[in-house]
Coordinates of C-alpha atoms and ligand atoms in Angstrom, one line a residue:
X101 CA -45.2 -21.0 51.7
X102 CA -44.5 -17.4 50.6
X103 CA -46.4 -14.6 52.1
X104 CA -49.0 -12.8 49.9
X105 CA -47.3 -9.9 48.1
X106 CA -48.7 -6.4 47.8
X107 CA -46.9 -4.7 44.8
X108 CA -47.1 -0.9 44.7
X109 CA -46.1 0.7 41.3
X110 CA -45.0 4.5 41.9
X111 CA -42.7 5.4 44.7
X112 CA -44.3 8.8 45.3
X113 CA -46.6 10.2 48.0
X114 CA -49.4 7.7 47.5
X115 CA -47.1 4.7 47.0
X116 CA -45.2 5.4 50.1
X117 CA -48.3 5.9 52.1
X118 CA -50.0 2.7 51.1
X119 CA -46.9 0.7 52.1
X120 CA -46.4 2.6 55.4
X121 CA -50.2 2.3 56.4
X122 CA -50.2 -1.5 55.7
X123 CA -47.4 -1.8 58.2
X124 CA -49.1 0.3 60.7
X125 CA -52.2 -1.8 60.4
X126 CA -49.9 -4.9 61.0
X127 CA -50.1 -6.4 57.5
X128 CA -47.3 -9.0 57.6
X129 CA -47.1 -10.1 54.1
X130 CA -44.5 -9.0 51.5
X131 CA -44.6 -5.4 50.3
X132 CA -42.8 -4.2 47.2
X133 CA -42.6 -0.6 46.0
X134 CA -41.3 0.0 42.5
X135 CA -40.5 3.5 41.3
X136 CA -38.9 4.7 38.1
X137 CA -37.2 7.8 39.7
X138 CA -33.7 7.2 41.1
X139 CA -34.9 8.4 44.7
X140 CA -36.7 7.0 47.6
X141 CA -40.1 8.5 48.1
X142 CA -40.0 12.3 48.7
X143 CA -42.4 15.1 49.1
X144 CA -43.1 17.3 46.1
X145 CA -44.6 20.3 47.8
X146 CA -41.2 21.9 48.9
X147 CA -39.8 21.6 45.6
X148 CA -41.4 24.8 44.4
X149 CA -41.0 26.5 47.8
X150 CA -38.3 25.8 50.4
X151 CA -36.1 23.6 48.2
X152 CA -35.8 26.2 45.5
X153 CA -34.8 28.7 48.0
X154 CA -32.1 26.4 49.5
X155 CA -34.0 26.1 52.7
X156 CA -34.6 22.4 52.4
X157 CA -32.1 19.7 51.6
X158 CA -32.7 16.4 49.6
X159 CA -32.7 14.5 53.0
X160 CA -35.2 16.8 54.4
X161 CA -37.7 16.4 51.5
X162 CA -37.5 12.7 51.8
X163 CA -40.7 11.2 53.1
X164 CA -38.6 8.8 55.3
X165 CA -34.9 8.0 55.6
X166 CA -33.8 5.2 53.3
X167 CA -33.4 3.0 56.4
X168 CA -37.1 3.1 57.1
X169 CA -37.9 0.7 54.2
X170 CA -35.6 -2.1 55.4
X171 CA -36.6 -1.6 59.0
X172 CA -40.3 -2.0 58.1
X173 CA -39.7 -4.9 55.8
X174 CA -40.7 -2.9 52.6
X175 CA -38.8 -3.8 49.5
X176 CA -38.0 -0.6 47.6
X177 CA -37.0 -0.9 43.9
X178 CA -35.9 2.5 42.6
X179 CA -35.0 3.6 39.0
X180 CA -37.0 0.8 37.4
X181 CA -40.1 1.2 35.4
X182 CA -43.0 -1.2 35.4
X183 CA -44.0 -1.8 31.9
X184 CA -46.7 -4.5 31.7
X185 CA -49.3 -6.1 33.7
X186 CA -50.6 -9.7 33.1
X187 CA -53.9 -9.8 35.0
X188 CA -54.4 -13.5 34.2
X189 CA -51.2 -14.6 35.8
X190 CA -51.1 -11.6 38.4
X191 CA -47.7 -10.5 37.4
X192 CA -46.3 -7.0 36.8
X193 CA -43.3 -6.9 34.4
X194 CA -40.4 -4.3 34.9
X195 CA -38.3 -2.8 32.2
X196 CA -35.4 -5.2 33.0
X197 CA -37.6 -8.2 32.3
X198 CA -37.9 -9.1 36.0
X199 CA -41.4 -9.8 37.1
X200 CA -43.3 -9.5 40.4
X201 CA -46.1 -11.7 41.3
X202 CA -48.8 -10.1 43.3
X203 CA -51.9 -10.9 45.3
X204 CA -52.8 -7.3 45.1
X205 CA -51.4 -4.6 42.9
X206 CA -51.7 -0.9 43.8
X207 CA -51.1 1.6 40.9
X208 CA -49.7 4.9 42.4
X209 CA -48.1 6.2 39.1
X210 CA -49.1 9.7 39.6
X211 CA -48.9 12.3 36.7
X212 CA -46.3 14.0 34.6
X213 CA -45.7 17.4 33.2
X214 CA -47.9 18.4 30.2
X215 CA -45.4 19.2 27.5
X216 CA -45.3 22.8 25.9
X217 CA -46.4 22.4 22.3
X218 CA -44.5 25.3 20.8
X219 CA -41.3 25.7 18.8
X220 CA -38.2 26.2 21.1
X221 CA -39.5 24.2 24.1
X222 CA -36.5 22.0 23.9
X223 CA -34.0 24.8 24.3
X224 CA -31.6 24.7 27.3
X225 CA -32.9 26.9 30.2
X226 CA -36.5 25.6 29.8
X227 CA -37.5 24.0 33.0
X228 CA -40.5 21.9 34.3
X229 CA -41.1 21.4 38.0
X230 CA -42.3 18.1 39.0
X231 CA -39.4 15.9 40.1
X232 CA -36.6 16.4 42.6
X233 CA -34.1 16.2 39.7
X234 CA -36.0 19.0 37.9
X235 CA -36.0 21.1 41.1
X236 CA -32.3 20.5 41.6
X237 CA -31.4 21.6 38.1
X238 CA -33.7 24.6 38.3
X239 CA -32.2 25.7 41.6
X240 CA -28.7 25.5 40.2
X241 CA -29.8 27.7 37.3
X242 CA -31.6 30.1 39.5
X243 CA -28.3 31.1 41.2
X244 CA -27.1 33.0 38.1
X245 CA -30.4 33.9 36.4
X246 CA -31.6 37.4 36.0
X247 CA -35.0 37.1 34.2
X248 CA -37.5 34.3 34.4
X249 CA -40.8 33.9 32.3
X250 CA -43.2 31.5 33.7
X251 CA -45.7 30.0 31.4
X252 CA -48.9 29.1 33.3
X253 CA -50.4 31.0 36.3
X254 CA -51.4 27.9 38.2
X255 CA -50.2 26.8 41.6
X256 CA -46.7 25.5 40.5
X257 CA -46.1 28.5 38.2
X258 CA -47.1 31.0 40.8
X259 CA -45.2 29.1 43.6
X260 CA -42.1 29.2 41.5
X261 CA -42.6 32.9 40.6
X262 CA -42.8 33.9 44.3
X263 CA -39.7 31.9 45.2
X264 CA -37.8 33.4 42.3
X265 CA -38.9 36.8 42.9
X266 CA -37.6 36.4 46.6
X267 CA -34.2 35.6 45.2
X268 CA -34.1 38.8 43.2
X269 CA -35.0 37.3 39.7
X270 CA -37.3 39.5 37.6
X271 CA -40.3 37.4 36.9
X272 CA -43.2 37.6 34.3
X273 CA -46.0 35.1 34.3
X274 CA -48.1 34.7 31.2
X275 CA -51.3 32.8 31.0
X276 CA -54.1 32.3 28.4
X277 CA -56.7 32.7 31.4
X278 CA -57.8 36.0 32.7
X279 CA -56.7 35.6 36.3
X280 CA -54.5 33.6 38.6
X281 CA -55.3 29.9 39.4
X282 CA -58.5 30.5 37.4
X283 CA -59.4 26.8 37.2
X284 CA -59.3 26.3 40.9
X285 CA -59.8 29.6 42.7
X286 CA -62.8 31.9 43.2
X287 CA -62.6 35.4 41.5
X288 CA -62.4 37.1 44.8
X289 CA -59.4 35.1 45.9
X290 CA -57.8 35.3 42.6
X291 CA -57.8 39.1 42.7
X292 CA -56.1 39.0 46.0
X293 CA -53.3 36.9 44.6
X294 CA -53.1 39.1 41.4
X295 CA -52.5 42.1 43.6
X296 CA -50.2 40.5 46.0
X297 CA -47.9 39.0 43.2
X298 CA -47.8 42.4 41.7
X299 CA -46.6 43.7 45.2
X300 CA -43.8 41.0 45.0
X301 CA -42.7 42.7 41.9
X302 CA -44.0 39.9 39.6
X303 CA -45.4 41.0 36.3
X304 CA -48.7 39.1 35.4
X305 CA -49.9 39.0 31.8
X306 CA -53.3 37.4 31.3
X307 CA -55.4 36.6 28.1
X308 CA -52.2 35.8 26.2
X309 CA -50.5 32.8 24.7
X310 CA -46.9 31.7 24.0
X311 CA -46.1 31.6 20.3
X312 CA -42.6 30.3 20.5
X313 CA -39.5 30.3 22.6
X314 CA -36.6 32.2 21.4
X315 CA -33.0 31.1 21.7
X316 CA -29.4 31.7 20.8
X317 CA -26.7 29.0 20.7
X318 CA -29.3 26.4 22.0
X319 CA -30.1 28.5 25.1
X320 CA -33.5 30.2 25.7
X321 CA -33.3 33.9 25.5
X322 CA -37.1 34.9 25.5
X323 CA -40.7 34.3 24.8
X324 CA -42.7 35.5 22.1
X325 CA -46.5 35.8 22.6
X326 CA -49.4 35.7 20.1
X327 CA -50.0 39.4 20.7
X328 CA -46.5 40.3 19.4
X329 CA -44.6 40.8 22.6
X330 CA -41.1 39.5 23.2
X331 CA -40.3 38.8 26.9
X332 CA -36.6 38.3 27.5
X333 CA -35.7 35.5 29.8
X334 CA -32.7 33.4 30.8
X335 CA -34.9 30.8 32.3
X336 CA -38.4 29.7 31.3
X337 CA -40.4 27.6 33.7
X338 CA -43.5 25.7 32.2
X339 CA -46.4 25.0 34.5
X340 CA -49.3 24.1 32.2
X341 CA -50.6 21.2 34.1
X342 CA -50.1 17.4 34.2
X343 CA -51.1 14.3 32.4
X344 CA -52.0 11.2 34.4
X345 CA -49.7 8.3 34.0
X346 CA -52.2 5.7 32.8
X347 CA -50.0 3.8 30.2
X348 CA -49.3 0.9 32.6
X349 CA -53.0 0.4 33.4
X350 CA -53.6 0.5 29.7
X351 CA -51.4 -2.4 29.0
X352 CA -53.9 -4.7 30.7
X353 CA -57.1 -2.9 29.5
X354 CA -58.2 -1.4 32.7
X355 CA -61.0 1.2 32.2
X356 CA -59.4 4.6 31.8
X357 CA -60.9 8.1 31.5
X358 CA -58.7 11.0 32.5
X359 CA -57.1 8.6 35.0
X360 CA -57.5 5.1 35.9
X361 CA -61.1 4.7 36.8
X362 CA -61.9 3.3 40.4
X363 CA -64.9 2.8 42.5
X364 CA -65.8 4.1 45.9
X365 CA -63.1 1.8 47.6
X366 CA -60.4 2.7 45.0
X367 CA -60.7 -0.7 43.1
X368 CA -60.2 -0.6 39.3
X369 CA -62.1 -2.8 37.0
X370 CA -60.2 -5.7 38.4
X371 CA -60.6 -6.8 42.0
X372 CA -56.9 -7.5 42.5
X373 CA -55.8 -3.9 41.4
X374 CA -56.4 -0.6 43.1
X375 CA -55.4 2.8 41.9
X376 CA -54.7 5.9 44.0
X377 CA -53.4 9.4 44.2
X378 CA -53.1 11.8 41.1
X379 CA -53.8 8.9 38.6
X380 CA -57.0 7.8 40.1
X381 CA -60.3 9.0 38.6
X382 CA -62.6 8.5 41.4
X383 CA -66.2 9.3 42.5
X384 CA -65.9 12.0 45.1
X385 CA -68.6 12.5 47.7
X386 CA -68.0 16.2 47.8
X387 CA -68.2 16.6 44.0
X388 CA -71.2 16.9 41.7
X389 CA -69.2 15.3 38.8
X390 CA -69.4 11.6 38.0
X391 CA -65.6 11.3 38.4
X392 CA -62.8 13.6 39.7
X393 CA -59.1 13.3 39.6
X394 CA -57.5 15.3 42.3
X395 CA -53.8 16.4 42.6
X396 CA -53.0 16.9 46.3
X397 CA -51.0 15.4 49.1
X398 CA -54.2 14.9 51.1
X399 CA -55.9 12.9 48.4
X400 CA -53.0 10.8 47.7
X401 CA -52.4 10.0 51.4
X402 CA -56.0 9.4 52.3
X403 CA -56.7 7.2 49.3
X404 CA -53.6 5.1 50.2
X405 CA -54.9 4.7 53.8
X406 CA -58.4 3.7 52.4
X407 CA -56.7 1.0 50.3
X408 CA -54.5 -0.2 53.1
X409 CA -57.4 -0.5 55.4
X410 CA -59.4 -2.6 52.8
X411 CA -56.4 -4.8 52.2
X412 CA -56.3 -5.7 56.0
X413 CA -60.0 -6.5 55.9
X414 CA -61.5 -3.2 57.2
X415 CA -63.0 -1.8 54.0
X416 CA -64.5 1.7 53.9
X417 CA -65.5 3.9 51.1
X418 CA -63.4 6.9 50.3
X419 CA -65.1 10.0 51.7
X420 CA -62.4 12.3 53.0
X421 CA -62.9 16.0 52.6
X422 CA -60.6 17.2 49.8
X423 CA -58.3 19.9 51.0
X424 CA -55.1 21.5 49.5
X425 CA -52.7 24.3 50.4
X426 CA -50.2 26.5 48.4
X427 CA -47.6 28.8 49.8
X428 CA -46.6 31.6 47.6
X429 CA -44.1 33.9 49.3
X430 CA -45.8 35.0 52.5
X431 CA -49.3 33.9 51.2
X432 CA -50.5 30.8 52.8
X433 CA -53.6 29.6 51.1
X434 CA -55.7 26.7 52.3
X435 CA -58.7 25.3 50.3
X436 CA -61.2 22.7 51.1
X437 CA -64.3 21.2 49.5
X438 CA -64.9 20.9 45.8
X439 CA -66.9 23.9 44.8
X440 CA -68.5 24.0 41.2
X441 CA -68.1 26.8 38.8
X442 CA -70.5 29.8 39.3
X443 CA -70.8 29.5 43.2
X444 CA -71.9 32.5 45.2
X445 CA -68.6 34.0 46.7
X446 CA -68.9 35.3 50.2
X447 CA -65.9 37.1 51.7
X448 CA -65.2 37.0 55.2
X449 CA -62.6 39.6 56.5
X450 CA -60.9 42.3 54.3
X451 CA -59.9 41.3 50.7
X452 CA -57.7 44.4 50.8
X453 CA -55.5 42.7 53.4
X454 CA -53.5 39.5 53.3
X455 CA -55.7 37.6 55.7
X456 CA -59.3 36.7 54.6
X457 CA -61.5 33.8 53.5
X458 CA -64.1 33.2 50.6
X459 CA -67.0 30.9 51.4
X460 CA -68.4 29.3 48.3
X461 CA -72.2 28.5 48.2
X462 CA -74.1 26.4 45.7
X463 CA -77.8 26.7 45.9
X464 CA -77.4 28.1 49.4
X465 CA -75.2 25.2 50.6
X466 CA -71.6 25.6 51.6
X467 CA -69.5 23.6 49.1
X468 CA -66.0 25.0 49.6
X469 CA -63.8 27.5 51.6
X470 CA -60.5 29.2 50.7
X471 CA -58.6 31.0 53.4
X472 CA -55.5 33.2 53.1
X473 CA -53.4 33.3 56.2
X474 CA -56.4 32.4 58.5
X475 CA -55.4 28.9 59.6
X476 CA -57.8 28.7 62.6
X477 CA -60.8 29.7 60.6
X478 CA -59.9 27.3 57.9
X479 CA -60.0 24.5 60.4
X480 CA -63.4 25.4 61.5
X481 CA -64.5 25.7 57.9
X482 CA -63.2 22.1 57.3
X483 CA -65.3 20.9 60.3
X484 CA -68.4 22.6 58.9
X485 CA -68.0 20.8 55.5
X486 CA -67.2 17.5 56.9
X487 CA -70.1 17.6 59.3
X488 CA -72.3 19.0 56.6
X489 CA -73.3 21.7 59.1
X490 CA -75.7 24.2 57.7
X491 CA -74.3 27.7 57.6
X492 CA -75.8 30.8 55.8
X493 CA -74.0 33.3 53.6
X494 CA -74.9 36.0 56.1
X495 CA -73.2 34.0 58.9
X496 CA -70.2 33.4 56.8
X497 CA -70.0 37.1 55.8
X498 CA -70.2 38.3 59.4
X499 CA -66.6 38.3 60.7
X500 CA -68.0 38.7 64.2
X501 CA -70.2 35.6 64.0
X502 CA -68.5 32.6 65.8
X503 CA -68.5 29.8 63.3
X504 CA -67.6 27.5 66.1
X505 CA -70.9 27.9 67.7
X506 CA -72.4 26.0 64.7
X507 CA -70.3 22.9 65.3
X508 CA -71.7 20.1 67.4
X509 CA -70.4 20.2 70.9
X510 CA -67.8 17.4 71.8
X511 CA -69.3 14.9 74.2
X512 CA -68.5 15.6 77.9
X513 CA -67.3 13.0 80.2
X514 CA -70.7 12.7 81.8
X515 CA -72.7 12.1 78.6
Ligands
FAD283 C1 -43.6 21.3 42.6 C2 -45.0 20.7 43.3 C3 -45.6 21.3 44.3 C4 -46.8 20.8 44.9 N1 -47.3 21.4 46.0 C5 -48.4 20.9 46.6 C6 -48.9 21.6 47.8 O1 -48.5 22.7 48.2 N2 -49.9 21.0 48.3 C7 -50.5 19.8 47.9 O2 -51.5 19.3 48.5 N3 -50.0 19.1 46.8 C8 -48.9 19.8 46.1 N4 -48.4 19.1 45.0 C9 -49.1 18.0 44.4 C10 -48.7 16.7 45.2 O3 -47.4 16.6 45.4 C11 -49.2 15.5 44.3 O4 -50.7 15.5 44.3 C12 -48.7 14.2 45.0 O5 -47.3 14.0 45.0 C13 -49.3 13.0 44.1 O6 -48.7 11.8 44.7 P1 -48.9 10.6 43.8 O7 -48.2 9.4 44.6 O8 -50.2 10.2 43.4 O9 -48.1 10.8 42.5 P2 -46.5 11.1 42.3 O10 -46.0 12.0 43.5 O11 -46.4 11.7 40.9 O12 -45.8 9.8 42.3 C14 -45.9 8.9 41.3 C15 -44.6 8.2 41.0 O13 -44.7 7.0 40.2 C16 -43.7 7.0 39.1 N5 -44.1 6.1 38.1 C17 -45.0 6.5 37.1 N6 -45.3 5.4 36.3 C18 -44.4 4.4 36.8 C19 -44.2 3.1 36.3 N7 -44.6 2.6 35.1 N8 -43.2 2.3 37.0 C20 -42.6 3.0 38.1 N9 -42.8 4.1 38.5 C21 -43.6 4.9 37.8 C22 -43.5 8.5 38.9 O14 -42.3 8.7 38.2 C23 -43.6 9.0 40.3 O15 -42.3 9.0 40.9 C24 -47.2 19.7 44.3 C25 -46.8 19.0 43.3 C26 -45.7 19.5 42.7 C27 -45.0 18.9 41.5

C-alpha cells in the first residue's frame, strides 16, 4: 500500500520548511513539493542585499543544495504550476495535466509583486524584486546604470536603494506616504532612516505619486510625478507591495479574504488543507485585528513548523512572536511584536546616532520594539514580549535600566 502523501504547493521559504520539518519529525510518508519557479527553494532576503551587490551567489541563496531533497526523500517538482484542487477526490492538478493525490495538502503559494498601474510600466529597464530571476536581471543592469528611481519607500525599495547607492548609482525614491516604511515603522524610527538614507546620498521624495514612466526606443528614461517633476532614470525599481497568491485556493472555494483564511492551527476551511506563510490570513495572538497576513521569513518558517507538528500528531496553536529584520546599507533594523497605529513611542538610546530602539506601548502595555544596530537589546525585548513581562515606558526610556532584570531567572540546577 502506498504511504500517505503530503503535497506542498509553493517551493518557497514556507514550502521548504514544512517538508524539512516533517522529515526532522520523522514523518515517513511521501512528501512532494511543487513550485512554479525554475529553481529549488531559495532565500529571498539576500536578493535585495548581498545578492545585488555580488556578495552572494545563486548557490549561497539556496535554502539547501539540490541533493538535500533526494537525500531526504522529498520529491521536488520545479517549473510547474498547480492549477486546480479537487477537494472531493483529494487531488491537485498541475498545468501539464498531471495530478497528485494527497492525504494532506499545504498551500504555501506566497505572494507576487503588485503591478504598477501607470503608462510606461512595461518599458525595458523597469524592474520588480521578488524572485531570483528578477534579482539576477536587475543585478546585470545595475552594472552599467547611472541613475535609478525607486517607486515605493517600503522595505524592498529602501533595501534596493541602499544597495544601489553603495555601487555608485544615483538613487531617488518616491512615495505617496509622508515618510519611509510608513505602514510598518514608528515615526521616530522612520525619521532615523530618512536621515540615514539622505546620508547615503539617496534623494527621498514623499507625498508624491508617479503619473507615468517615460521612455525612448522602448527603454525607460525617467519618471513623471503628479506634481510635475521629471526624474531621469535608466532603471526604475517598483516596490509597492505584494498580492497574496490565492487563485489556487479559489479554484476549490476555500474561504479567502486578503489571503487564504486559516484557523489557529493553520487549517483552512477544509481539514485536509493547510495554508502557511505570506498567503495565510491568520489570527495572530499578538494582534488586535481579527486576521493578519505577515510577510516575513520568521512567519513562514514558524507556521510551517506548526503544520508539520500537527501532521505528525503533535498539534499546537500558532503563537510565535512575529519578528522581522531589514538591512539597509549599514543599518540593521530588527522589529518584533505587532504594534497598532497610534502607539506611544518611547525612544531608548540616541535617535541622532545609528544605534537606538523604539519601544511601542498601547494603553501602557508593550506591544512592539524596533531596534537599530542593537541586537542584544532586541533579544531582550523579544523575551519581554514573549513572556508578556510588564515593563513601563519609564523603564524602557532609561538606557541605564537593565531590561534583563525584568526577565524571569532561568531555573538553577538545585531548583
Ligand atoms: C527581496 C526581498 C527581501 C526580503 N527581505 C526580508 C527580510 O530581510 N526579512 C524577512 O523576514 N523577510 C524578508 N522578505 C520576505 C520573505 O522573503 C517572505 O516573507 C517569505 O519568502 C515568504 O515565504 P513563502 O514561502 O510564504 O512565499 P514565497 O517565498 O513567495 O514562495 C511561494 C512560492 O510559491 C510559488 N507559487 C505560487 N503559486 C503557485 C502555484 N499555483 N503552483 C506552484 N507554485 C506556486 C511562488 O512562485 C513562489 O515561488 C523579503 C522578500 C523579498 C522579495
